Amino acid sequence: MSSPVRIEMRELLRIAFPLALSNVGNQLLGLVDTAVVGRLGEVPLGAVGLGGGLYFVVAVIGLGLMLGLDPLITQALGADDRRQARHLFVQGLSIAVAVTLPLLLLMYGAVALLPLFGIDAETARETGDYVNARLPSLLPFLLLIGGRSYLSANSITRPMVVAVIVANVINLPMSWALVFGDAGLTPYGLPALGVPALGVAGAGWTSTVCTVVQMAIVLYAARAVGREVEDEPGTSWSLRPDPAAIRRALALGTPIALTLLAEVGIFTLVGILAGVLGSRPLAAHNVALALAATTFQVALAINAAATVRVGRSVGEGDQAKARRAGFVALGVSATFMSLNGLLFVAFPEGYARLITDDPNVIAVAAPLMVVAAAFQLVDGLQVVSAGALRGAGDTRFALVANLAGHYAVGVPIALYLTWPAEMGVTGLWWGLCAGLSCVAVALVARFDRISRREIARA
């Protein structure tokens, strides 16, 4: 007979593994766009990187607000209140619709201000073309997050994998055709389709189409899951807002959005400081960060699974099960990220060569991969403990921990090691690692404390 820990691990991995595939698949979409646009030259490539960063910074606000639904939906399902879970999902769609216009205006305004920050006119124009093409994808992206939360809470993950596979099948040929037009087709013996070369805008429109496709697949699956609930009296798919439910979701989602902004802010700051050191340290920083971000997708999947497992246990009123779910998730994350860290230490230059063949950049990036080994472990612990806390309905503490750990501890250490200690970009990474370590310790301790007693539903 399986032990409770083994059962919990099996249930966790049943959710986390498909979500990890989905996360890696979504990252691949961005890598393909970058590779295609890179053939246009350094200005378009830089514009897509800058435009993608601007889009993400604004979209992450909406992402955080939508993630406020996670504990509410999972706890409702744990209490076997399927109608309430479906009702909360519908209210999430209302939130997505409501926040889209303000976020679009913010994104549009950010692009308009680029020249004021010293961005040259050509790069600013190309960035605007790319972002404008992606603007229509914001609402579908938020709706996709809502559907993903509802399906994950129901332990249904296959639609997300199917959606990202379909998106990847579409992405490369469509991006190539729209970026280069007929000039990109005829050299390979393909017929001219009368498609104009849209340049960076073509990559943006491709991303929008891929997002819409994923949204359609995920929402169709979510609709199918809710059919049984819909047959119950008094239940419908009306988007009529429920102010009380929306307030509950936003009360949980607003701290998540601010936490995500704090995390994005620290990585942006470190990138800027790496750029101050020169183009080679910046390139090495981007190489190490790209590799660390790839393995982090698995930790993000475990984060989502931890939210589901802890949330459902809280809904069931089973404190011991909620505690076990959180610590099993932390154990799985620590094991996976430690193994990746050992590989980073063993083959630092080999990993760097996966991204670049420039020997000068590899020489600077290799020491960063050693730092990334420690970085992996604490980053995995902090994100999974944040997911466990989210499942318990505790979203404010993560914001405080991130602000204190990164900005009160990490930044001062990074600045000291980089300049007075003359460690260069490696010092920046040790400072980042120190900040993440503080956040991880604080969040794990917080979950340990609150899970020792009964956790009330959010």
CSV table of C-alpha atoms in Angstrom, one decimal:
chain,number,residue,atom,x,y,z
A,1,MET,CA,0.0,0.0,0.0
A,2,SER,CA,1.4,3.4,-1.0
A,3,SER,CA,2.4,5.8,1.7
A,4,PRO,CA,0.6,9.2,1.9
A,5,VAL,CA,3.9,10.9,0.7
A,6,ARG,CA,4.2,8.7,-2.3
A,7,ILE,CA,0.5,9.2,-3.2
A,8,GLU,CA,1.0,13.0,-2.9
A,9,MET,CA,4.1,13.0,-5.0
A,10,ARG,CA,2.2,11.0,-7.7
A,11,GLU,CA,-0.7,13.5,-7.7
A,12,LEU,CA,1.7,16.4,-7.8
A,13,LEU,CA,3.7,15.1,-10.7
A,14,ARG,CA,0.5,14.2,-12.6
A,15,ILE,CA,-0.2,18.0,-12.6
A,16,ALA,CA,3.3,19.4,-12.8
A,17,PHE,CA,4.7,17.3,-15.6
A,18,PRO,CA,2.3,18.4,-18.4
A,19,LEU,CA,2.4,22.0,-17.1
A,20,ALA,CA,6.2,21.9,-17.4
A,21,LEU,CA,5.9,20.7,-21.0
A,22,SER,CA,3.5,23.6,-21.6
A,23,ASN,CA,5.8,26.1,-20.0
A,24,VAL,CA,8.8,24.9,-22.1
A,25,GLY,CA,6.7,24.9,-25.2
A,26,ASN,CA,5.6,28.5,-24.6
A,27,GLN,CA,9.3,29.5,-24.1
A,28,LEU,CA,10.1,27.8,-27.4
A,29,LEU,CA,7.6,30.1,-29.1
A,30,GLY,CA,9.6,33.1,-28.1
A,31,LEU,CA,12.9,31.6,-29.0
A,32,VAL,CA,11.7,30.8,-32.5
A,33,ASP,CA,10.5,34.3,-33.0
A,34,THR,CA,13.8,35.6,-31.9
A,35,ALA,CA,15.7,33.3,-34.2
A,36,VAL,CA,13.6,34.3,-37.2
A,37,VAL,CA,13.8,38.0,-36.6
A,38,GLY,CA,17.5,37.7,-35.9
A,39,ARG,CA,18.0,37.2,-39.6
A,40,LEU,CA,16.8,40.7,-40.3
A,41,GLY,CA,19.7,42.3,-38.4
A,42,GLU,CA,20.6,43.7,-34.9
A,43,VAL,CA,18.0,46.6,-34.9
A,44,PRO,CA,15.0,44.3,-35.5
A,45,LEU,CA,16.4,41.8,-33.1
A,46,GLY,CA,16.9,44.4,-30.4
A,47,ALA,CA,13.4,45.8,-31.1
A,48,VAL,CA,11.8,42.4,-30.6
A,49,GLY,CA,13.7,41.8,-27.3
A,50,LEU,CA,12.7,45.3,-26.0
A,51,GLY,CA,9.1,45.0,-27.2
A,52,GLY,CA,8.8,41.5,-25.7
A,53,GLY,CA,10.1,42.9,-22.4
A,54,LEU,CA,7.7,45.8,-22.4
A,55,TYR,CA,4.8,43.5,-23.2
A,56,PHE,CA,5.7,41.1,-20.4
A,57,VAL,CA,6.2,43.8,-17.8
A,58,VAL,CA,2.6,45.1,-18.4
A,59,ALA,CA,1.0,41.7,-19.0
A,60,VAL,CA,2.5,40.4,-15.7
A,61,ILE,CA,0.2,42.8,-13.9
A,62,GLY,CA,-2.8,41.1,-15.5
A,63,LEU,CA,-1.3,37.7,-14.9
A,64,GLY,CA,-0.9,38.4,-11.2
A,65,LEU,CA,-4.5,39.6,-10.9
A,66,MET,CA,-5.8,36.4,-12.7
A,67,LEU,CA,-3.7,34.2,-10.4
A,68,GLY,CA,-5.8,35.5,-7.5
A,69,LEU,CA,-8.4,33.0,-8.7
A,70,ASP,CA,-6.2,30.0,-8.0
A,71,PRO,CA,-6.7,29.6,-4.3
A,72,LEU,CA,-10.4,30.4,-4.5
A,73,ILE,CA,-11.1,27.9,-7.2
A,74,THR,CA,-8.9,25.1,-5.8
A,75,GLN,CA,-10.3,25.5,-2.3
A,76,ALA,CA,-13.9,25.5,-3.6
A,77,LEU,CA,-13.2,22.2,-5.5
A,78,GLY,CA,-11.5,20.8,-2.4
A,79,ALA,CA,-14.8,21.5,-0.5
A,80,ASP,CA,-16.7,19.8,-3.4
A,81,ASP,CA,-18.4,23.0,-4.3
A,82,ARG,CA,-18.1,22.7,-8.1
A,83,ARG,CA,-20.7,25.4,-8.7
A,84,GLN,CA,-18.8,28.0,-6.8
A,85,ALA,CA,-15.6,27.0,-8.6
A,86,ARG,CA,-17.2,27.4,-11.9
A,87,HIS,CA,-18.7,30.7,-10.8
A,88,LEU,CA,-15.3,32.0,-9.8
A,89,PHE,CA,-13.9,31.0,-13.1
A,90,VAL,CA,-16.6,33.0,-14.9
A,91,GLN,CA,-15.8,36.0,-12.7
A,92,GLY,CA,-12.2,35.6,-13.6
A,93,LEU,CA,-13.1,36.1,-17.3
A,94,SER,CA,-14.9,39.3,-16.2
A,95,ILE,CA,-11.8,40.5,-14.5
A,96,ALA,CA,-9.8,39.8,-17.6
A,97,VAL,CA,-12.1,41.8,-19.7
A,98,ALA,CA,-12.2,44.7,-17.2
A,99,VAL,CA,-8.4,45.1,-16.8
A,100,THR,CA,-7.5,44.7,-20.5
A,101,LEU,CA,-8.1,48.3,-21.6
A,102,PRO,CA,-6.1,50.0,-18.8
A,103,LEU,CA,-3.2,47.6,-19.5
A,104,LEU,CA,-3.4,48.2,-23.2
A,105,LEU,CA,-3.2,52.0,-22.6
A,106,LEU,CA,-0.3,51.5,-20.3
A,107,MET,CA,1.6,49.4,-22.8
A,108,TYR,CA,0.9,51.8,-25.6
A,109,GLY,CA,2.1,54.7,-23.4
A,110,ALA,CA,5.3,52.9,-22.5
A,111,VAL,CA,6.1,52.5,-26.2
A,112,ALA,CA,5.5,56.1,-26.9
A,113,LEU,CA,7.9,57.1,-24.2
A,114,LEU,CA,10.8,55.1,-25.5
A,115,PRO,CA,12.6,58.0,-27.3
A,116,LEU,CA,12.6,59.9,-24.0
A,117,PHE,CA,14.9,57.1,-22.5
A,118,GLY,CA,17.5,57.5,-25.2
A,119,ILE,CA,16.2,54.7,-27.6
A,120,ASP,CA,17.1,55.7,-31.1
A,121,ALA,CA,14.3,56.5,-33.5
A,122,GLU,CA,14.6,53.3,-35.7
A,123,THR,CA,14.6,50.9,-32.8
A,124,ALA,CA,11.7,52.8,-31.2
A,125,ARG,CA,9.7,52.6,-34.4
A,126,GLU,CA,10.4,48.9,-34.8
A,127,THR,CA,9.6,48.2,-31.2
A,128,GLY,CA,6.3,50.0,-31.6
A,129,ASP,CA,5.5,47.9,-34.7
A,130,TYR,CA,6.1,44.7,-32.8
A,131,VAL,CA,4.1,45.8,-29.7
A,132,ASN,CA,1.2,47.1,-31.7
A,133,ALA,CA,0.9,43.7,-33.4
A,134,ARG,CA,0.9,42.0,-30.0
A,135,LEU,CA,-1.7,44.3,-28.4
A,136,PRO,CA,-4.7,42.3,-29.6
A,137,SER,CA,-3.2,39.2,-27.8
A,138,LEU,CA,-3.5,40.7,-24.3
A,139,LEU,CA,-7.2,39.8,-23.6
A,140,PRO,CA,-6.7,36.3,-25.1
A,141,PHE,CA,-3.6,35.8,-22.9
A,142,LEU,CA,-5.6,36.7,-19.7
A,143,LEU,CA,-8.5,34.5,-20.7
A,144,LEU,CA,-6.0,31.7,-21.4
A,145,ILE,CA,-4.6,32.2,-17.8
A,146,GLY,CA,-8.1,32.0,-16.4
A,147,GLY,CA,-8.9,28.8,-18.3
A,148,ARG,CA,-5.6,27.3,-17.4
A,149,SER,CA,-6.2,28.0,-13.7
A,150,TYR,CA,-9.7,26.4,-13.8
A,151,LEU,CA,-8.4,23.3,-15.6
A,152,SER,CA,-5.4,22.9,-13.4
A,153,ALA,CA,-7.6,23.2,-10.3
A,154,ASN,CA,-9.6,20.3,-11.7
A,155,SER,CA,-6.3,18.3,-12.3
A,156,ILE,CA,-6.8,18.5,-16.0
A,157,THR,CA,-3.7,19.4,-17.9
A,158,ARG,CA,-3.8,17.8,-21.3
A,159,PRO,CA,-5.5,20.7,-23.1
A,160,MET,CA,-2.6,23.0,-22.2
A,161,VAL,CA,-0.1,20.6,-23.7
A,162,VAL,CA,-2.3,20.2,-26.9
A,163,ALA,CA,-2.6,23.9,-27.1
A,164,VAL,CA,1.1,24.6,-26.9
A,165,ILE,CA,1.9,21.9,-29.4
A,166,VAL,CA,-0.6,23.3,-31.9
A,167,ALA,CA,0.8,26.8,-31.3
A,168,ASN,CA,4.4,25.6,-32.0
A,169,VAL,CA,3.3,23.8,-35.2
A,170,ILE,CA,1.8,27.1,-36.4
A,171,ASN,CA,4.5,29.4,-35.1
A,172,LEU,CA,7.6,28.8,-37.3
A,173,PRO,CA,6.0,28.7,-40.7
A,174,MET,CA,3.7,31.6,-40.0
A,175,SER,CA,6.4,33.7,-38.4
A,176,TRP,CA,8.7,33.0,-41.4
A,177,ALA,CA,6.0,33.9,-43.9
A,178,LEU,CA,4.9,37.1,-42.2
A,179,VAL,CA,8.4,38.3,-41.4
A,180,PHE,CA,9.9,37.8,-44.8
A,181,GLY,CA,6.9,37.6,-47.0
A,182,ASP,CA,7.1,35.9,-50.4
A,183,ALA,CA,10.8,36.5,-50.4
A,184,GLY,CA,11.2,34.0,-47.6
A,185,LEU,CA,9.1,31.4,-49.4
A,186,THR,CA,10.3,31.3,-53.1
A,187,PRO,CA,14.0,30.5,-52.3
A,188,TYR,CA,12.8,27.2,-50.8
A,189,GLY,CA,10.7,26.2,-53.8
A,190,LEU,CA,7.4,27.3,-52.2
A,191,PRO,CA,4.8,29.2,-54.2
A,192,ALA,CA,4.4,32.9,-53.7
A,193,LEU,CA,1.3,33.7,-51.7
A,194,GLY,CA,1.2,37.4,-52.2
A,195,VAL,CA,2.2,37.9,-48.5
A,196,PRO,CA,4.0,41.2,-47.8
A,197,ALA,CA,7.1,41.2,-45.7
A,198,LEU,CA,5.9,42.6,-42.3
A,199,GLY,CA,9.3,42.4,-40.6
A,200,VAL,CA,9.1,42.6,-36.8
A,201,ALA,CA,5.3,43.2,-37.0
A,202,GLY,CA,5.0,39.7,-38.6
A,203,ALA,CA,6.5,38.1,-35.5
A,204,GLY,CA,4.2,40.1,-33.3
A,205,TRP,CA,1.1,39.0,-35.3
A,206,THR,CA,2.3,35.4,-35.2
A,207,SER,CA,2.5,35.6,-31.4
A,208,THR,CA,-1.0,37.0,-31.3
A,209,VAL,CA,-2.4,34.2,-33.5
A,210,CYS,CA,-0.7,31.6,-31.4
A,211,THR,CA,-2.1,33.1,-28.2
A,212,VAL,CA,-5.6,33.1,-29.6
A,213,VAL,CA,-5.3,29.5,-30.7
A,214,GLN,CA,-4.1,28.4,-27.2
A,215,MET,CA,-6.9,30.4,-25.6
A,216,ALA,CA,-9.6,28.8,-27.9
A,217,ILE,CA,-8.4,25.3,-27.1
A,218,VAL,CA,-8.1,25.8,-23.3
A,219,LEU,CA,-11.4,27.7,-23.0
A,220,TYR,CA,-13.2,25.0,-25.1
A,221,ALA,CA,-11.8,22.4,-22.6
A,222,ALA,CA,-12.8,24.5,-19.6
A,223,ARG,CA,-16.3,24.8,-21.1
A,224,ALA,CA,-16.5,21.1,-21.4
A,225,VAL,CA,-15.5,20.6,-17.8
A,226,GLY,CA,-18.2,22.9,-16.7
A,227,ARG,CA,-21.1,21.2,-18.6
A,228,GLU,CA,-22.1,19.0,-15.7
A,229,VAL,CA,-22.2,22.0,-13.4
A,230,GLU,CA,-24.2,24.0,-15.9
A,231,ASP,CA,-27.0,21.4,-15.8
A,232,GLU,CA,-27.5,22.1,-12.1
A,233,PRO,CA,-30.3,24.6,-11.4
A,234,GLY,CA,-29.4,28.3,-11.1
A,235,THR,CA,-26.1,27.9,-13.0
A,236,SER,CA,-25.3,29.7,-16.3
A,237,TRP,CA,-22.3,31.0,-18.3
A,238,SER,CA,-23.3,34.6,-17.8
A,239,LEU,CA,-20.4,37.1,-17.5
A,240,ARG,CA,-22.5,39.3,-15.2
A,241,PRO,CA,-20.1,40.6,-12.6
A,242,ASP,CA,-20.3,39.4,-9.0
A,243,PRO,CA,-18.7,42.3,-7.0
A,244,ALA,CA,-18.1,40.2,-3.9
A,245,ALA,CA,-16.3,37.4,-5.8
A,246,ILE,CA,-14.3,39.9,-7.8
A,247,ARG,CA,-13.2,41.7,-4.6
A,248,ARG,CA,-12.1,38.4,-3.1
A,249,ALA,CA,-10.1,37.6,-6.2
A,250,LEU,CA,-8.5,41.0,-6.5
A,251,ALA,CA,-7.6,41.0,-2.8
A,252,LEU,CA,-5.6,37.9,-3.4
A,253,GLY,CA,-4.4,38.8,-6.9
A,254,THR,CA,-3.1,42.3,-6.3
A,255,PRO,CA,-0.3,41.3,-4.0
A,256,ILE,CA,0.6,38.5,-6.6
A,257,ALA,CA,0.8,41.1,-9.3
A,258,LEU,CA,3.0,43.4,-7.2
A,259,THR,CA,5.2,40.4,-6.3
A,260,LEU,CA,5.7,39.6,-9.9
A,261,LEU,CA,6.5,43.2,-10.7
A,262,ALA,CA,9.1,43.1,-7.9
A,263,GLU,CA,10.7,40.0,-9.4
A,264,VAL,CA,10.7,41.4,-12.9
A,265,GLY,CA,12.1,44.6,-11.5
A,266,ILE,CA,15.1,42.9,-9.9
A,267,PHE,CA,16.1,40.9,-12.9
A,268,THR,CA,15.7,44.1,-15.1
A,269,LEU,CA,17.9,46.0,-12.7
A,270,VAL,CA,20.6,43.3,-12.8
A,271,GLY,CA,20.4,43.3,-16.6
A,272,ILE,CA,20.9,47.1,-16.6
A,273,LEU,CA,23.8,46.9,-14.2
A,274,ALA,CA,25.4,44.1,-16.3
A,275,GLY,CA,25.1,46.5,-19.3
A,276,VAL,CA,26.9,49.2,-17.4
A,277,LEU,CA,29.8,46.8,-17.1
A,278,GLY,CA,30.0,46.4,-20.9
A,279,SER,CA,28.6,44.5,-23.8
A,280,ARG,CA,30.5,41.3,-23.0
A,281,PRO,CA,29.3,41.0,-19.4
A,282,LEU,CA,25.8,41.8,-20.6
A,283,ALA,CA,26.0,39.0,-23.2
A,284,ALA,CA,27.3,36.6,-20.6
A,285,HIS,CA,24.5,37.6,-18.2
A,286,ASN,CA,21.9,36.9,-20.9
A,287,VAL,CA,23.4,33.5,-21.7
A,288,ALA,CA,23.3,32.4,-18.1
A,289,LEU,CA,19.9,33.8,-17.5
A,290,ALA,CA,18.5,32.0,-20.6
A,291,LEU,CA,19.8,28.7,-19.4
A,292,ALA,CA,18.5,29.2,-15.8
A,293,ALA,CA,15.1,30.4,-17.1
A,294,THR,CA,14.7,27.1,-19.1
A,295,THR,CA,15.0,24.9,-16.1
A,296,PHE,CA,13.0,27.4,-14.0
A,297,GLN,CA,10.0,26.4,-16.2
A,298,VAL,CA,9.8,23.1,-14.3
A,299,ALA,CA,9.9,24.9,-11.0
A,300,LEU,CA,7.0,27.1,-12.2
A,301,ALA,CA,5.0,24.0,-13.1
A,302,ILE,CA,5.6,22.6,-9.6
A,303,ASN,CA,4.6,26.0,-8.2
A,304,ALA,CA,1.2,25.7,-10.0
A,305,ALA,CA,0.8,22.1,-8.9
A,306,ALA,CA,1.6,23.0,-5.3
A,307,THR,CA,-1.1,25.7,-5.4
A,308,VAL,CA,-3.7,23.1,-6.6
A,309,ARG,CA,-2.7,20.4,-4.1
A,310,VAL,CA,-2.5,22.7,-1.1
A,311,GLY,CA,-5.6,24.6,-2.1
A,312,ARG,CA,-7.7,21.5,-2.5
A,313,SER,CA,-6.5,20.1,0.8
A,314,VAL,CA,-7.5,23.4,2.5
A,315,GLY,CA,-10.9,23.2,0.9
A,316,GLU,CA,-11.2,19.6,2.3
A,317,GLY,CA,-10.4,20.9,5.7
A,318,ASP,CA,-7.4,18.6,6.0
A,319,GLN,CA,-4.5,20.6,7.5
A,320,ALA,CA,-2.1,17.6,7.6
A,321,LYS,CA,-2.7,16.9,3.9
A,322,ALA,CA,-2.1,20.6,3.0
A,323,ARG,CA,1.2,20.7,4.9
A,324,ARG,CA,2.3,17.4,3.3
A,325,ALA,CA,1.4,18.7,-0.2
A,326,GLY,CA,3.5,21.8,0.3
A,327,PHE,CA,6.5,20.0,1.6
A,328,VAL,CA,6.4,17.3,-1.0
A,329,ALA,CA,6.3,20.0,-3.7
A,330,LEU,CA,9.3,21.7,-2.1
A,331,GLY,CA,11.2,18.4,-1.9
A,332,VAL,CA,10.5,17.6,-5.6
A,333,SER,CA,11.6,21.1,-6.6
A,334,ALA,CA,14.8,21.0,-4.5
A,335,THR,CA,15.7,17.6,-6.0
A,336,PHE,CA,15.2,18.6,-9.6
A,337,MET,CA,16.9,22.0,-9.3
A,338,SER,CA,19.8,20.6,-7.3
A,339,LEU,CA,20.5,18.0,-10.0
A,340,ASN,CA,20.4,20.8,-12.6
A,341,GLY,CA,22.7,22.8,-10.5
A,342,LEU,CA,25.2,19.9,-10.4
A,343,LEU,CA,25.2,19.8,-14.1
A,344,PHE,CA,25.8,23.5,-14.3
A,345,VAL,CA,28.9,23.1,-12.1
A,346,ALA,CA,30.1,20.1,-14.0
A,347,PHE,CA,29.7,21.5,-17.5
A,348,PRO,CA,29.6,25.3,-17.3
A,349,GLU,CA,31.3,26.0,-20.6
A,350,GLY,CA,29.3,23.3,-22.4
A,351,TYR,CA,26.0,24.8,-21.3
A,352,ALA,CA,27.2,28.3,-22.4
A,353,ARG,CA,28.0,26.9,-25.8
A,354,LEU,CA,24.4,25.9,-26.3
A,355,ILE,CA,23.6,29.7,-26.5
A,356,THR,CA,26.7,31.2,-28.0
A,357,ASP,CA,29.9,30.2,-29.9
A,358,ASP,CA,31.8,33.4,-28.9
A,359,PRO,CA,34.8,32.2,-26.8
A,360,ASN,CA,35.0,35.6,-25.0
A,361,VAL,CA,31.4,35.5,-23.9
A,362,ILE,CA,31.7,31.8,-22.9
A,363,ALA,CA,34.7,32.7,-20.7
A,364,VAL,CA,32.7,35.2,-18.8
A,365,ALA,CA,29.5,33.1,-18.7
A,366,ALA,CA,31.1,30.0,-17.4
A,367,PRO,CA,31.7,31.4,-13.8
A,368,LEU,CA,28.0,32.6,-13.9
A,369,MET,CA,26.9,29.0,-14.5
A,370,VAL,CA,28.6,28.0,-11.2
A,371,VAL,CA,26.7,30.7,-9.4
A,372,ALA,CA,23.5,29.6,-11.2
A,373,ALA,CA,23.9,26.2,-9.5
A,374,ALA,CA,23.2,27.8,-6.1
A,375,PHE,CA,20.7,30.2,-7.8
A,376,GLN,CA,18.8,27.2,-9.1
A,377,LEU,CA,18.1,25.6,-5.7
A,378,VAL,CA,16.9,28.8,-3.9
A,379,ASP,CA,14.9,30.0,-6.9
A,380,GLY,CA,13.1,26.7,-7.0
A,381,LEU,CA,12.4,26.8,-3.3
A,382,GLN,CA,11.1,30.4,-3.3
A,383,VAL,CA,8.8,29.9,-6.3
A,384,VAL,CA,7.3,26.6,-5.0
A,385,SER,CA,6.8,27.9,-1.5
A,386,ALA,CA,5.1,31.0,-3.0
A,387,GLY,CA,2.8,28.6,-4.8
A,388,ALA,CA,2.0,26.6,-1.7
A,389,LEU,CA,1.3,29.8,0.2
A,390,ARG,CA,-1.0,30.9,-2.7
A,391,GLY,CA,-2.9,27.7,-2.4
A,392,ALA,CA,-3.4,28.5,1.3
A,393,GLY,CA,-4.7,31.9,0.4
A,394,ASP,CA,-1.6,33.8,1.7
A,395,THR,CA,-0.4,36.1,-1.0
A,396,ARG,CA,0.7,39.2,0.9
A,397,PHE,CA,3.7,37.8,2.7
A,398,ALA,CA,5.4,36.8,-0.6
A,399,LEU,CA,5.3,40.5,-1.6
A,400,VAL,CA,7.0,41.6,1.6
A,401,ALA,CA,9.6,38.9,1.4
A,402,ASN,CA,10.5,39.7,-2.2
A,403,LEU,CA,10.8,43.4,-1.5
A,404,ALA,CA,13.0,42.9,1.6
A,405,GLY,CA,15.1,40.0,0.2
A,406,HIS,CA,15.8,41.5,-3.2
A,407,TYR,CA,16.0,45.2,-2.6
A,408,ALA,CA,17.2,45.4,1.0
A,409,VAL,CA,19.6,42.5,0.9
A,410,GLY,CA,20.3,41.4,-2.7
A,411,VAL,CA,20.9,44.8,-4.3
A,412,PRO,CA,23.4,46.1,-1.7
A,413,ILE,CA,25.4,42.9,-1.8
A,414,ALA,CA,25.4,42.9,-5.6
A,415,LEU,CA,26.6,46.5,-5.8
A,416,TYR,CA,29.4,45.8,-3.2
A,417,LEU,CA,30.6,42.6,-4.9
A,418,THR,CA,30.5,44.1,-8.4
A,419,TRP,CA,32.4,47.3,-7.8
A,420,PRO,CA,34.3,47.7,-4.5
A,421,ALA,CA,35.1,43.9,-4.5
A,422,GLU,CA,35.8,44.1,-8.2
A,423,MET,CA,34.0,40.8,-9.0
A,424,GLY,CA,32.2,42.2,-12.0
A,425,VAL,CA,29.1,40.5,-13.4
A,426,THR,CA,29.8,37.5,-11.2
A,427,GLY,CA,29.3,39.8,-8.2
A,428,LEU,CA,25.9,40.8,-9.6
A,429,TRP,CA,24.8,37.2,-9.7
A,430,TRP,CA,26.0,36.4,-6.2
A,431,GLY,CA,24.0,39.4,-5.0
A,432,LEU,CA,20.9,38.1,-6.9
A,433,CYS,CA,21.5,34.7,-5.3
A,434,ALA,CA,21.7,36.2,-1.9
A,435,GLY,CA,18.4,38.0,-2.3
A,436,LEU,CA,16.7,34.9,-3.6
A,437,SER,CA,18.1,32.9,-0.7
A,438,CYS,CA,16.5,35.3,1.8
A,439,VAL,CA,13.2,35.2,0.0
A,440,ALA,CA,13.3,31.4,-0.1
A,441,VAL,CA,14.1,31.0,3.6
A,442,ALA,CA,11.4,33.5,4.5
A,443,LEU,CA,8.7,31.8,2.4
A,444,VAL,CA,9.5,28.3,3.4
A,445,ALA,CA,9.5,29.4,7.1
A,446,ARG,CA,6.1,31.1,6.5
A,447,PHE,CA,4.6,28.0,5.0
A,448,ASP,CA,6.0,25.9,7.8
A,449,ARG,CA,4.4,28.2,10.4
A,450,ILE,CA,0.9,28.5,8.9
A,451,SER,CA,0.6,24.9,7.9
A,452,ARG,CA,1.1,23.7,11.6
A,453,ARG,CA,-2.5,24.8,12.3
A,454,GLU,CA,-5.8,24.6,10.5
A,455,ILE,CA,-5.9,27.0,7.5
A,456,ALA,CA,-9.1,28.8,6.9
A,457,ARG,CA,-10.5,29.1,3.4
A,458,ALA,CA,-9.8,32.3,1.5
